[in-house]
Amino acid sequence: MEVIAFSILSAIVLIAAFCVIAARNPVHSVLFLILAFFTSSGLLVLIGAEFLAMLLIVVYVGAVAVLFLFVVMMLDVDFVELKQGFLNYAPFGGVVALVFFAEIALVASAMGASRPEAFDASPNAETNVEAIGQVMYTDYLLLFQISGIVLLIAMIGAIVLTLRHRPGVRRQSVEDQTGRKRADAVELKDVRPGQGI
Amino acid sequence: MEQFLGWTENPILLVLLSLGQILLVTVVLLLAIAFLLYFDRKVLAGTMLRKGPNVVGPFGLFQSFADFGKFVLKEMIIPAGANKTVFMIAPILATTLSLICWAVVPIAPGWVVSDLNVGVLYLLAMSSLGVYGVIMAGWASNSKYPFLGGLRSAAQMVSYEVSIGFVLVTVILLSGSMNLTTIVESQTGGFWNWYAFKLPTIIVMFPMMVIFFISALAETNRPPFDLPEAESELVAGYQVEYSGTPFLLIYLGEQIAITLMCAMTSVLFLGGWHSPVGDLGLFNENTLAGLLGTGTFESLIGAFWFALKVTFVFFMFAFVRALVPRYRYDQLMRLGWKIFLPTSLVAVLLISGFVVYTNAAAA
C-alpha cells in the first residue's frame, strides 16, 4: 500500500519538477511548482510527519507560491526575448547542474554507508507536534530565537525599503471618515417653491 | 469512522470503505447545500419583504435542483483568448479543494472520515489552497475584469487567513490539541463549557468568535466583503467568463467553503455535536437509545445538534448579506491587517498566559 502510494506521489513530484523548467509559459511553471510542493507534502504524510506536511502547504503553497504567482502573472513576459538569453546562460547552468549532481552523489553514497533503518517521525509515542515542540524549545531554543529575530529584521527591512513618504500625496484619514456624523454631511433645508435656496 | 474499520484488514476493502465514506459525506453535504442555498435566498427575500423562490416544488423547496439542471444543460463557453487547460482546471480545483476540507470535520461522536492529529492545521492548509481556484480562474480568462477580481480575491484571502490562523491558535491553546474531535470533546456539558461562552476566558474568546466569523465572511468572499465579484465594478469578478457546468462548480466550491466555515465556527466555538444544555439522561435503556443502541443514538442526536448549529451560523452569514453594505477595498485591508491581526495577536498572548497560569495552579 505505502509503496504504491510512494511510487505514485514521487513520480508526480518528479514529473512536476521537470515541467517547472520545461513549461514554456511561466505561469504554468509556477503552477507545476505548486503541484510539486503539494505532492511532496503527501510524501511527508507517508513517513508520518503530518505536522511538517501541513506546514509545507500553509507556508509554501499557501503563502510563498501565491506571491510567485502574483508576480509572474503581473509581468508582461516576452517569450522570444526569454528564449534568446538561453544560450548565454546555458554553460553557467550546466556548471551549477554538475555541482549539484556531484553533491547529491556524495550525499547518496554517504547515506548508503550508514542508513537509518526506520525513520520515526514522532518518537516517544507522542504526536508529531509535541515531538517537534519538545526539541525546538529545549535543544534548539537559541537557534529558534535567532531565526525569529532574523525574520523580524527581514520584515522591518522590507517595510523600510518600500515605505516612502512622497510630498503632495492626498491621503485618506480613516479616523475622519469613520468619525463623521450625520450632521456634518447632511443639512436639511426648507425650500420654498419657486424660490430655491 | 474507525469503529467501522476494525473488522477487516484487507487493503482493497479498506480503500472501498473510505471511498464509500467520502461519497456519503459528499452526497449529504451537497443535498444540505441545495437546501441551504434555498434558505439563503429565502432569508434575503424575507429581509427585503419579497417572497423569494416559490415556484419549483412546495414553497419553492426544489429551486436549487432546478438551478442545478439549468447550469448543467447550458452550453459551456470557453473564450477564444483563454488558456484552456487552466481555465478548465480552475473550477474543478475550486470545488475539490473546498470539498476535501470536510474530511476532518467531526459531525458526531465517531463520525469523521479522517481523524487527523493535525486536523486544525489541515483545515488551515486546505482553505489557504482555496485561493488558487480563484486566482487561476481570474488569470486564465484572459480578460481584465476577471483578472482584477482574481487579484483582489487573492490579496483578501491571504490577509484574512492570518487572523483566522491566530484565532485558531487560541482554541488550540485552550483545548491543548489540534485534533478537531478532541477540541469538541473538551467542550462537553452545556453551552457554558463551549469556548465562546466558557467563563473566565469569555472576555477574550467571544470577541475571538466574532473576529473568526467576520474573517470567515472575508475568506469566503461573502458580502459585505464580496469585492472580488463586486457586480457594480467588476461585472462578476473572476467568474465573468464562466458558464454552464464550470460556473456551477465555482459556485458550488464557494458554497461548500461557506458551509465549512459555518461548521468550523460551530466545532471550534459552539461545542460541535454537544447539546446546549448538557446530557439530559436520554441515553438509557428505557428510551429510544435502548432500541438503537446507545452509540448510534448518541451519534444521531449529535449530528442533529451539529446540523442545527451549522444552520444557525449559516443564517448569520445570510443575514449579514442582507443588512450590511459592501466594504471599500482599503477599508477591508485596514480591518484585516490593522484591527483583526493585532487584536488576535494580543488574544493569543492573553490565552497562552491564562493556560500557563491555570496549568501551574493545577500542578
Coordinates of C-alpha atoms in Angstrom, one line a residue:
Chain A
M1 CA 0.0 0.0 0.0
E2 CA 2.6 2.5 1.1
V3 CA 5.0 1.5 -1.6
I4 CA 2.3 2.1 -4.3
A5 CA 1.4 5.5 -2.8
F6 CA 5.0 6.4 -2.5
S7 CA 5.7 5.5 -6.2
I8 CA 2.7 7.5 -7.4
L9 CA 3.5 10.5 -5.3
S10 CA 7.2 10.6 -6.1
A11 CA 6.5 10.1 -9.8
I12 CA 4.2 13.1 -9.7
V13 CA 6.8 15.2 -7.9
L14 CA 9.5 14.3 -10.4
I15 CA 7.3 15.0 -13.5
A16 CA 6.0 18.2 -12.0
A17 CA 9.6 19.3 -11.1
F18 CA 10.6 18.6 -14.7
C19 CA 7.7 20.5 -16.1
V20 CA 8.6 23.5 -13.9
I21 CA 11.7 24.1 -16.1
A22 CA 10.2 22.6 -19.3
A23 CA 7.0 24.6 -19.4
R24 CA 7.0 27.4 -21.9
N25 CA 4.6 29.6 -20.1
P26 CA 6.0 31.0 -16.8
V27 CA 2.5 30.8 -15.1
H28 CA 2.4 27.1 -16.0
S29 CA 5.8 26.7 -14.4
V30 CA 4.6 28.2 -11.1
L31 CA 1.5 26.0 -11.2
F32 CA 3.7 22.9 -11.7
L33 CA 5.9 24.1 -8.8
I34 CA 2.8 24.3 -6.6
L35 CA 1.9 20.8 -7.7
A36 CA 5.4 19.6 -6.7
F37 CA 5.1 21.3 -3.3
F38 CA 1.7 19.8 -2.7
T39 CA 2.7 16.3 -3.7
S40 CA 5.9 16.4 -1.6
S41 CA 3.7 17.2 1.4
G42 CA 1.9 14.0 0.6
L43 CA 5.3 12.2 0.8
L44 CA 5.9 13.8 4.2
V45 CA 2.5 12.4 5.3
L46 CA 3.6 8.9 4.2
I47 CA 6.5 8.9 6.6
G48 CA 4.3 10.1 9.4
A49 CA 5.4 13.7 9.6
E50 CA 2.0 15.2 9.3
F51 CA 2.9 18.5 11.0
L52 CA 5.7 19.2 8.6
A53 CA 3.4 18.3 5.7
M54 CA 0.8 20.8 6.8
L55 CA 3.4 23.5 7.4
L56 CA 4.8 22.9 3.9
I57 CA 1.4 23.5 2.5
V58 CA 0.5 26.5 4.7
V59 CA 3.8 28.3 4.2
Y60 CA 5.0 27.4 0.8
V61 CA 1.8 26.6 -1.2
G62 CA -0.5 29.0 0.7
A63 CA 1.8 32.0 1.0
V64 CA 5.1 31.9 -0.9
A65 CA 3.7 30.3 -4.1
V66 CA 0.8 32.8 -4.1
L67 CA 3.3 35.6 -4.2
F68 CA 5.2 33.9 -7.0
L69 CA 2.0 33.5 -9.0
F70 CA 1.1 37.2 -8.3
V71 CA 4.5 38.4 -9.6
V72 CA 4.6 36.1 -12.6
M73 CA 1.0 36.9 -13.6
M74 CA 1.7 40.7 -13.4
L75 CA 4.8 40.5 -15.5
D76 CA 4.5 41.1 -19.2
V77 CA 6.8 38.3 -20.3
D78 CA 8.2 38.4 -23.8
F79 CA 8.7 34.8 -24.7
V80 CA 11.0 35.5 -27.7
E81 CA 13.3 37.6 -25.6
L82 CA 13.3 34.9 -22.9
K83 CA 14.5 32.3 -25.4
Q84 CA 17.3 34.5 -26.7
G85 CA 19.2 34.6 -23.5
F86 CA 19.1 30.8 -23.2
L87 CA 22.4 30.1 -24.9
N88 CA 24.3 32.7 -23.0
Y89 CA 23.2 31.2 -19.7
A90 CA 23.5 27.5 -20.7
P91 CA 27.2 27.0 -19.8
F92 CA 26.7 28.5 -16.3
G93 CA 23.5 26.5 -15.8
G94 CA 25.4 23.4 -16.8
V95 CA 28.2 24.0 -14.2
V96 CA 25.6 24.5 -11.5
A97 CA 23.8 21.3 -12.5
L98 CA 27.1 19.4 -12.4
V99 CA 28.0 20.7 -8.9
F100 CA 24.5 19.7 -7.7
F101 CA 24.8 16.2 -9.2
A102 CA 28.2 15.7 -7.6
E103 CA 26.8 16.8 -4.2
I104 CA 23.8 14.5 -4.5
A105 CA 26.1 11.6 -5.5
L106 CA 28.3 12.3 -2.5
V107 CA 25.4 12.5 -0.1
A108 CA 23.8 9.4 -1.5
S109 CA 27.0 7.3 -1.2
A110 CA 27.5 8.6 2.4
M111 CA 23.9 7.7 3.2
G112 CA 24.3 4.2 1.7
A113 CA 27.1 3.5 4.3
S114 CA 25.1 4.4 7.4
R115 CA 21.4 4.4 6.5
P116 CA 18.9 4.7 9.4
E117 CA 16.8 1.6 9.4
A118 CA 13.4 3.1 10.3
F119 CA 12.6 6.7 10.5
D120 CA 10.4 7.7 13.4
A121 CA 8.6 11.0 12.8
S122 CA 7.2 11.1 16.3
P123 CA 9.4 9.3 18.9
N124 CA 8.3 8.5 22.4
A125 CA 4.8 7.8 21.1
E126 CA 3.9 11.5 21.2
T127 CA 2.2 13.3 18.4
N128 CA 4.3 14.9 15.8
V129 CA 3.6 18.4 17.0
E130 CA 4.7 17.6 20.6
A131 CA 7.9 15.9 19.4
I132 CA 8.9 18.9 17.4
G133 CA 8.0 21.3 20.1
Q134 CA 10.0 19.4 22.7
V135 CA 13.1 19.6 20.6
M136 CA 12.6 23.1 19.3
Y137 CA 12.1 24.7 22.7
T138 CA 14.8 22.8 24.6
D139 CA 17.8 21.8 22.5
Y140 CA 17.4 24.3 19.7
L141 CA 15.9 27.2 21.6
L142 CA 18.8 29.6 20.8
L143 CA 18.7 28.8 17.1
F144 CA 14.9 29.1 17.1
Q145 CA 15.0 32.5 18.8
I146 CA 17.8 33.7 16.5
S147 CA 15.8 32.7 13.4
G148 CA 12.8 34.6 14.8
I149 CA 14.9 37.7 15.2
V150 CA 16.3 37.3 11.7
L151 CA 12.8 37.1 10.3
L152 CA 11.8 40.2 12.3
I153 CA 14.7 42.1 10.9
A154 CA 13.9 41.0 7.4
M155 CA 10.3 42.1 7.8
I156 CA 11.4 45.5 9.2
G157 CA 13.9 45.8 6.3
A158 CA 11.3 45.1 3.7
I159 CA 9.0 47.7 5.2
V160 CA 11.7 50.3 5.4
L161 CA 12.7 49.7 1.8
T162 CA 9.2 50.1 0.4
L163 CA 7.9 52.8 2.7
R164 CA 8.3 56.2 1.1
H165 CA 6.7 59.5 2.1
R166 CA 6.2 61.4 -1.1
P167 CA 5.2 65.0 -0.6
G168 CA 2.0 66.3 -2.1
V169 CA 0.1 63.0 -1.9
R170 CA -3.5 63.2 -0.9
R171 CA -4.2 60.6 1.8
Q172 CA -7.4 59.4 3.4
S173 CA -7.7 59.9 7.1
V174 CA -9.7 56.9 8.3
E175 CA -10.4 58.5 11.6
D176 CA -12.1 61.4 9.9
Q177 CA -14.1 59.1 7.7
T178 CA -15.4 56.8 10.3
G179 CA -15.9 59.5 12.9
R180 CA -18.1 61.5 10.6
K181 CA -21.5 62.3 11.9
R182 CA -24.8 62.7 10.0
A183 CA -24.9 66.4 10.9
D184 CA -21.5 67.0 9.1
A185 CA -22.7 65.6 5.9
V186 CA -26.4 66.3 5.5
E187 CA -28.2 69.5 6.0
L188 CA -32.0 69.8 5.8
K189 CA -33.3 72.9 4.2
D190 CA -36.9 74.0 3.9
V191 CA -37.1 75.0 0.3
R192 CA -39.9 77.4 -0.7
P193 CA -41.5 76.5 -4.1
G194 CA -40.3 78.9 -6.9
Q195 CA -37.5 80.4 -4.9
G196 CA -34.8 77.8 -4.5
I197 CA -32.0 78.2 -1.9
Chain B
M1 CA -15.2 6.2 11.5
E2 CA -12.6 3.9 12.8
Q3 CA -15.2 1.9 14.7
F4 CA -16.5 0.5 11.4
L5 CA -13.0 -0.3 10.1
G6 CA -12.0 -2.7 12.7
W7 CA -13.5 -5.8 11.1
T8 CA -11.3 -6.0 8.1
E9 CA -7.6 -5.9 7.3
N10 CA -8.0 -6.3 3.6
P11 CA -6.4 -3.2 2.0
I12 CA -8.8 -3.2 -1.0
L13 CA -11.8 -3.4 1.3
L14 CA -10.4 -0.5 3.4
V15 CA -9.9 1.6 0.3
L16 CA -13.5 0.8 -0.8
L17 CA -14.8 1.6 2.7
S18 CA -13.1 5.0 2.8
L19 CA -14.3 5.7 -0.7
G20 CA -17.9 4.9 0.5
Q21 CA -17.5 7.3 3.5
I22 CA -16.2 10.1 1.2
L23 CA -19.1 9.5 -1.2
L24 CA -21.6 9.6 1.7
V25 CA -20.2 12.8 3.1
T26 CA -20.2 14.4 -0.3
V27 CA -23.7 13.5 -1.2
V28 CA -25.2 14.5 2.2
L29 CA -23.2 17.8 2.0
L30 CA -24.4 18.6 -1.5
L31 CA -28.0 17.8 -0.6
A32 CA -27.6 20.0 2.5
I33 CA -26.2 22.8 0.4
A34 CA -29.1 22.6 -2.0
F35 CA -31.5 23.4 0.8
L36 CA -29.1 25.9 2.5
L37 CA -29.0 27.9 -0.8
Y38 CA -32.7 28.0 -0.8
F39 CA -32.7 29.1 2.8
D40 CA -30.1 31.8 2.0
R41 CA -32.4 33.2 -0.7
K42 CA -35.4 33.0 1.5
V43 CA -33.7 34.9 4.3
L44 CA -32.5 37.5 1.8
A45 CA -36.0 37.8 0.4
G46 CA -37.5 38.0 3.9
T47 CA -35.4 40.9 4.9
M48 CA -36.4 42.7 1.6
L49 CA -40.1 41.8 2.1
R50 CA -40.1 39.7 -1.0
K51 CA -41.3 36.1 -1.4
G52 CA -38.2 34.6 -2.7
P53 CA -38.1 31.3 -4.7
N54 CA -41.7 29.9 -4.5
V55 CA -42.4 28.2 -7.8
V56 CA -40.5 24.9 -8.1
G57 CA -41.9 22.3 -5.7
P58 CA -43.8 23.1 -2.5
F59 CA -42.8 26.5 -1.2
G60 CA -40.1 26.5 -3.9
L61 CA -38.1 23.9 -2.0
F62 CA -36.7 22.3 -5.1
Q63 CA -35.4 25.6 -6.6
S64 CA -31.8 24.6 -6.2
F65 CA -32.3 21.4 -8.1
A66 CA -33.9 23.3 -10.9
D67 CA -30.9 25.7 -10.9
F68 CA -28.6 22.7 -11.0
G69 CA -30.4 21.3 -14.0
K70 CA -30.2 24.7 -15.8
F71 CA -26.5 25.0 -15.2
V72 CA -25.7 21.5 -16.4
L73 CA -27.8 21.8 -19.5
K74 CA -26.4 25.2 -20.6
E75 CA -23.7 25.5 -23.1
M76 CA -20.1 25.7 -21.8
I77 CA -18.3 28.6 -23.4
I78 CA -14.5 28.8 -23.5
P79 CA -13.3 32.3 -24.6
A80 CA -11.1 32.3 -27.6
G81 CA -8.2 34.0 -25.8
A82 CA -8.4 31.9 -22.7
N83 CA -5.8 29.5 -21.5
K84 CA -7.9 26.4 -22.0
T85 CA -6.3 23.9 -19.6
V86 CA -6.0 26.3 -16.7
F87 CA -9.5 27.7 -17.5
M88 CA -11.0 24.2 -17.1
I89 CA -8.9 23.1 -14.1
A90 CA -9.7 26.2 -12.0
P91 CA -13.4 25.3 -11.3
I92 CA -12.6 21.7 -10.6
L93 CA -9.9 22.8 -8.2
A94 CA -12.2 25.3 -6.5
T95 CA -14.8 22.6 -5.8
T96 CA -12.3 19.8 -4.9
L97 CA -10.3 21.9 -2.5
S98 CA -13.3 23.0 -0.6
L99 CA -14.7 19.5 -0.5
I100 CA -11.6 17.8 0.9
C101 CA -11.7 20.1 3.9
W102 CA -14.8 18.2 5.1
A103 CA -12.7 15.1 5.6
V104 CA -11.6 16.2 9.1
V105 CA -14.9 17.8 10.3
P106 CA -16.3 15.7 13.2
I107 CA -20.1 15.6 12.6
A108 CA -21.0 13.4 15.6
P109 CA -19.1 11.2 18.0
G110 CA -17.0 8.9 15.8
W111 CA -18.5 10.3 12.6
V112 CA -15.4 11.7 10.8
V113 CA -13.8 10.5 7.7
S114 CA -10.2 11.1 8.8
D115 CA -9.5 11.7 12.5
L116 CA -6.2 13.6 11.8
N117 CA -4.0 14.7 14.7
V118 CA -3.3 17.9 12.9
G119 CA -6.9 18.5 11.9
V120 CA -6.9 22.2 12.5
L121 CA -3.7 22.7 10.6
Y122 CA -5.1 20.6 7.8
L123 CA -8.1 22.9 7.6
L124 CA -5.9 25.9 7.5
A125 CA -3.7 24.4 4.8
M126 CA -6.6 23.4 2.6
S127 CA -8.5 26.6 3.0
S128 CA -5.4 28.5 2.1
L129 CA -5.3 26.5 -1.1
G130 CA -8.8 27.7 -2.0
V131 CA -7.2 30.9 -3.3
Y132 CA -5.8 29.0 -6.3
G133 CA -9.1 28.2 -7.8
V134 CA -10.0 31.9 -7.8
I135 CA -6.6 33.2 -9.0
M136 CA -6.3 30.6 -11.8
A137 CA -9.9 31.3 -12.9
G138 CA -9.1 35.1 -13.0
W139 CA -5.9 34.7 -14.9
A140 CA -6.9 32.0 -17.4
S141 CA -10.0 34.0 -18.5
N142 CA -7.6 36.5 -20.2
S143 CA -9.8 39.4 -19.6
K144 CA -9.4 42.4 -17.3
Y145 CA -12.4 42.1 -15.0
P146 CA -11.7 38.5 -14.1
F147 CA -8.1 39.3 -13.6
L148 CA -8.8 42.3 -11.3
G149 CA -11.3 40.1 -9.4
G150 CA -8.8 37.3 -9.0
L151 CA -6.1 39.7 -7.7
R152 CA -8.5 41.3 -5.2
S153 CA -9.6 37.9 -4.0
A154 CA -6.1 36.6 -3.6
A155 CA -5.0 39.6 -1.6
Q156 CA -8.1 39.4 0.5
M157 CA -7.9 35.7 1.3
V158 CA -4.2 35.8 2.1
S159 CA -4.8 38.8 4.5
Y160 CA -7.7 37.3 6.4
E161 CA -6.1 33.9 6.7
V162 CA -3.6 35.4 9.1
S163 CA -6.2 36.5 11.6
I164 CA -8.1 33.2 11.2
G165 CA -4.8 31.4 12.0
F166 CA -4.3 33.3 15.2
V167 CA -7.9 32.7 16.3
L168 CA -7.4 29.0 15.7
V169 CA -4.3 29.2 17.9
T170 CA -6.3 30.5 20.8
V171 CA -8.7 27.5 20.6
I172 CA -5.7 25.1 20.2
L173 CA -4.1 26.6 23.3
L174 CA -7.3 26.2 25.3
S175 CA -8.0 22.6 24.2
G176 CA -4.4 21.5 24.1
S177 CA -4.9 19.6 20.9
M178 CA -5.0 20.1 17.1
N179 CA -7.4 17.2 16.7
L180 CA -10.9 18.5 16.0
T181 CA -12.6 15.6 17.8
T182 CA -10.6 16.3 20.9
I183 CA -11.5 20.0 20.6
V184 CA -15.2 19.2 20.5
E185 CA -14.8 16.6 23.3
S186 CA -13.2 19.3 25.5
Q187 CA -16.4 21.4 25.3
T188 CA -18.7 18.8 26.7
G189 CA -21.5 19.6 29.1
G190 CA -23.8 22.5 28.3
F191 CA -23.2 25.8 26.5
W192 CA -21.4 27.3 29.5
N193 CA -18.5 25.0 28.6
W194 CA -18.3 26.0 24.9
Y195 CA -15.2 28.0 24.1
A196 CA -17.3 31.0 23.0
F197 CA -19.0 31.2 26.4
K198 CA -16.8 29.4 28.9
L199 CA -16.4 31.6 31.9
P200 CA -13.1 33.2 32.7
T201 CA -12.0 33.2 29.0
I202 CA -15.3 34.5 27.6
I203 CA -13.8 38.1 27.7
V204 CA -11.3 37.1 25.1
M205 CA -12.9 34.1 23.3
F206 CA -16.3 35.7 22.5
P207 CA -14.7 38.6 20.6
M208 CA -12.4 35.9 19.0
M209 CA -15.5 34.1 17.7
V210 CA -16.8 37.4 16.3
I211 CA -13.4 38.0 14.6
F212 CA -13.4 34.5 13.3
F213 CA -16.9 34.9 11.9
I214 CA -16.0 38.2 10.1
S215 CA -12.8 36.8 8.8
A216 CA -14.7 33.8 7.5
L217 CA -17.0 36.2 5.7
A218 CA -14.0 37.8 4.1
E219 CA -12.2 34.5 3.4
T220 CA -15.2 33.1 1.5
N221 CA -15.8 36.3 -0.4
R222 CA -19.3 36.8 1.1
P223 CA -21.0 40.2 1.4
P224 CA -20.1 42.7 2.8
F225 CA -16.6 41.6 1.6
D226 CA -17.6 40.4 -1.8
L227 CA -15.2 42.7 -3.6
P228 CA -13.8 40.1 -5.9
E229 CA -17.1 39.8 -7.6
A230 CA -18.5 43.2 -6.9
E231 CA -21.1 43.4 -9.7
S232 CA -21.2 47.1 -9.9
E233 CA -17.5 47.5 -10.6
L234 CA -16.2 44.2 -11.9
V235 CA -19.3 42.8 -13.5
A236 CA -18.9 39.5 -11.6
G237 CA -15.2 39.4 -11.0
Y238 CA -13.3 36.2 -11.6
Q239 CA -16.3 34.2 -12.8
V240 CA -17.4 36.6 -15.6
E241 CA -16.2 34.3 -18.4
Y242 CA -17.6 31.1 -16.9
S243 CA -20.9 29.5 -18.0
G244 CA -22.6 26.1 -17.7
T245 CA -21.1 23.4 -15.6
P246 CA -17.7 25.2 -14.8
F247 CA -19.7 28.1 -13.4
L248 CA -21.7 25.7 -11.3
L249 CA -18.5 24.2 -10.0
I250 CA -17.1 27.6 -8.9
Y251 CA -20.4 28.5 -7.3
L252 CA -20.6 25.1 -5.6
G253 CA -17.0 25.4 -4.3
E254 CA -17.9 28.8 -2.8
Q255 CA -21.0 27.4 -1.1
I256 CA -19.0 24.4 0.3
A257 CA -16.4 26.7 1.6
I258 CA -19.1 28.8 3.3
T259 CA -20.7 25.7 4.9
L260 CA -17.2 24.6 6.0
M261 CA -16.7 28.0 7.7
C262 CA -20.0 27.6 9.5
A263 CA -19.0 24.0 10.6
M264 CA -15.7 25.3 11.8
T265 CA -17.3 28.1 13.8
S266 CA -19.6 25.5 15.5
V267 CA -16.8 23.0 16.0
L268 CA -14.3 25.5 17.5
F269 CA -16.6 27.8 19.5
L270 CA -20.1 26.3 19.8
G271 CA -19.3 22.8 21.0
G272 CA -19.8 20.9 17.8
W273 CA -22.1 18.0 18.4
H274 CA -22.8 18.7 22.1
S275 CA -26.3 19.8 23.1
P276 CA -26.5 23.3 24.6
V277 CA -28.0 22.0 27.9
G278 CA -25.6 19.1 28.5
D279 CA -26.6 15.4 28.9
L280 CA -30.3 15.2 29.8
G281 CA -30.0 11.5 30.7
L282 CA -31.7 10.5 27.4
F283 CA -29.2 7.7 26.8
N284 CA -30.5 4.9 28.8
E285 CA -32.3 1.5 28.1
N286 CA -35.8 2.9 28.5
T287 CA -35.7 5.4 25.7
L288 CA -35.1 5.3 22.0
A289 CA -31.4 4.8 22.8
G290 CA -32.2 1.3 24.1
L291 CA -33.7 0.3 20.8
L292 CA -31.0 1.7 18.5
G293 CA -28.0 1.1 20.8
T294 CA -26.5 3.9 22.8
G295 CA -23.7 4.7 20.4
T296 CA -25.9 5.1 17.3
F297 CA -28.5 7.2 19.2
E298 CA -25.9 9.4 20.6
S299 CA -24.4 10.0 17.2
L300 CA -27.7 10.7 15.7
I301 CA -28.5 13.3 18.4
G302 CA -25.0 14.7 18.0
A303 CA -25.4 15.1 14.2
F304 CA -28.8 16.9 14.8
W305 CA -27.2 19.4 17.1
F306 CA -24.3 19.9 14.8
A307 CA -26.6 20.5 11.8
L308 CA -28.6 22.9 13.9
K309 CA -25.5 24.9 14.8
V310 CA -24.2 25.0 11.3
T311 CA -27.6 26.2 10.1
F312 CA -27.7 28.9 12.7
V313 CA -24.2 30.2 11.7
F314 CA -25.3 30.0 8.0
F315 CA -28.3 32.1 8.9
M316 CA -25.9 34.7 10.3
F317 CA -24.0 34.6 7.0
A318 CA -27.2 35.1 5.1
F319 CA -28.5 37.8 7.4
V320 CA -25.3 39.8 7.2
R321 CA -25.6 39.8 3.4
A322 CA -29.0 41.5 3.6
L323 CA -28.0 44.0 6.3
V324 CA -24.6 45.4 5.6
P325 CA -23.4 47.4 2.5
R326 CA -20.2 46.4 0.7
Y327 CA -16.9 47.5 2.2
R328 CA -14.4 49.6 0.2
Y329 CA -11.2 47.8 -0.6
D330 CA -8.8 49.9 1.6
Q331 CA -11.3 49.6 4.5
L332 CA -11.2 45.9 4.1
M333 CA -7.4 45.7 4.1
R334 CA -7.3 48.1 7.1
L335 CA -9.8 45.9 9.0
G336 CA -7.8 42.8 8.4
W337 CA -4.3 44.0 9.0
K338 CA -4.6 46.9 11.4
I339 CA -7.5 45.7 13.6
F340 CA -8.0 42.0 13.5
L341 CA -4.4 41.0 13.3
P342 CA -3.2 43.0 16.4
T343 CA -6.4 42.0 18.3
S344 CA -6.0 38.3 17.7
L345 CA -2.3 38.5 18.4
V346 CA -3.0 40.1 21.8
A347 CA -5.6 37.4 22.4
V348 CA -3.1 34.7 21.7
L349 CA -0.8 36.2 24.3
L350 CA -3.6 36.5 26.9
I351 CA -4.9 33.0 26.3
S352 CA -1.4 31.4 26.5
G353 CA -0.7 33.3 29.7
F354 CA -4.0 32.1 31.1
V355 CA -3.3 28.5 30.1
V356 CA 0.2 28.6 31.6
Y357 CA -1.2 30.1 34.8
T358 CA -4.0 27.5 35.2
N359 CA -1.6 24.7 34.4
A360 CA 0.8 26.0 37.1
A361 CA -2.0 26.3 39.6
A362 CA -3.2 22.8 38.9
A363 CA 0.3 21.3 39.2

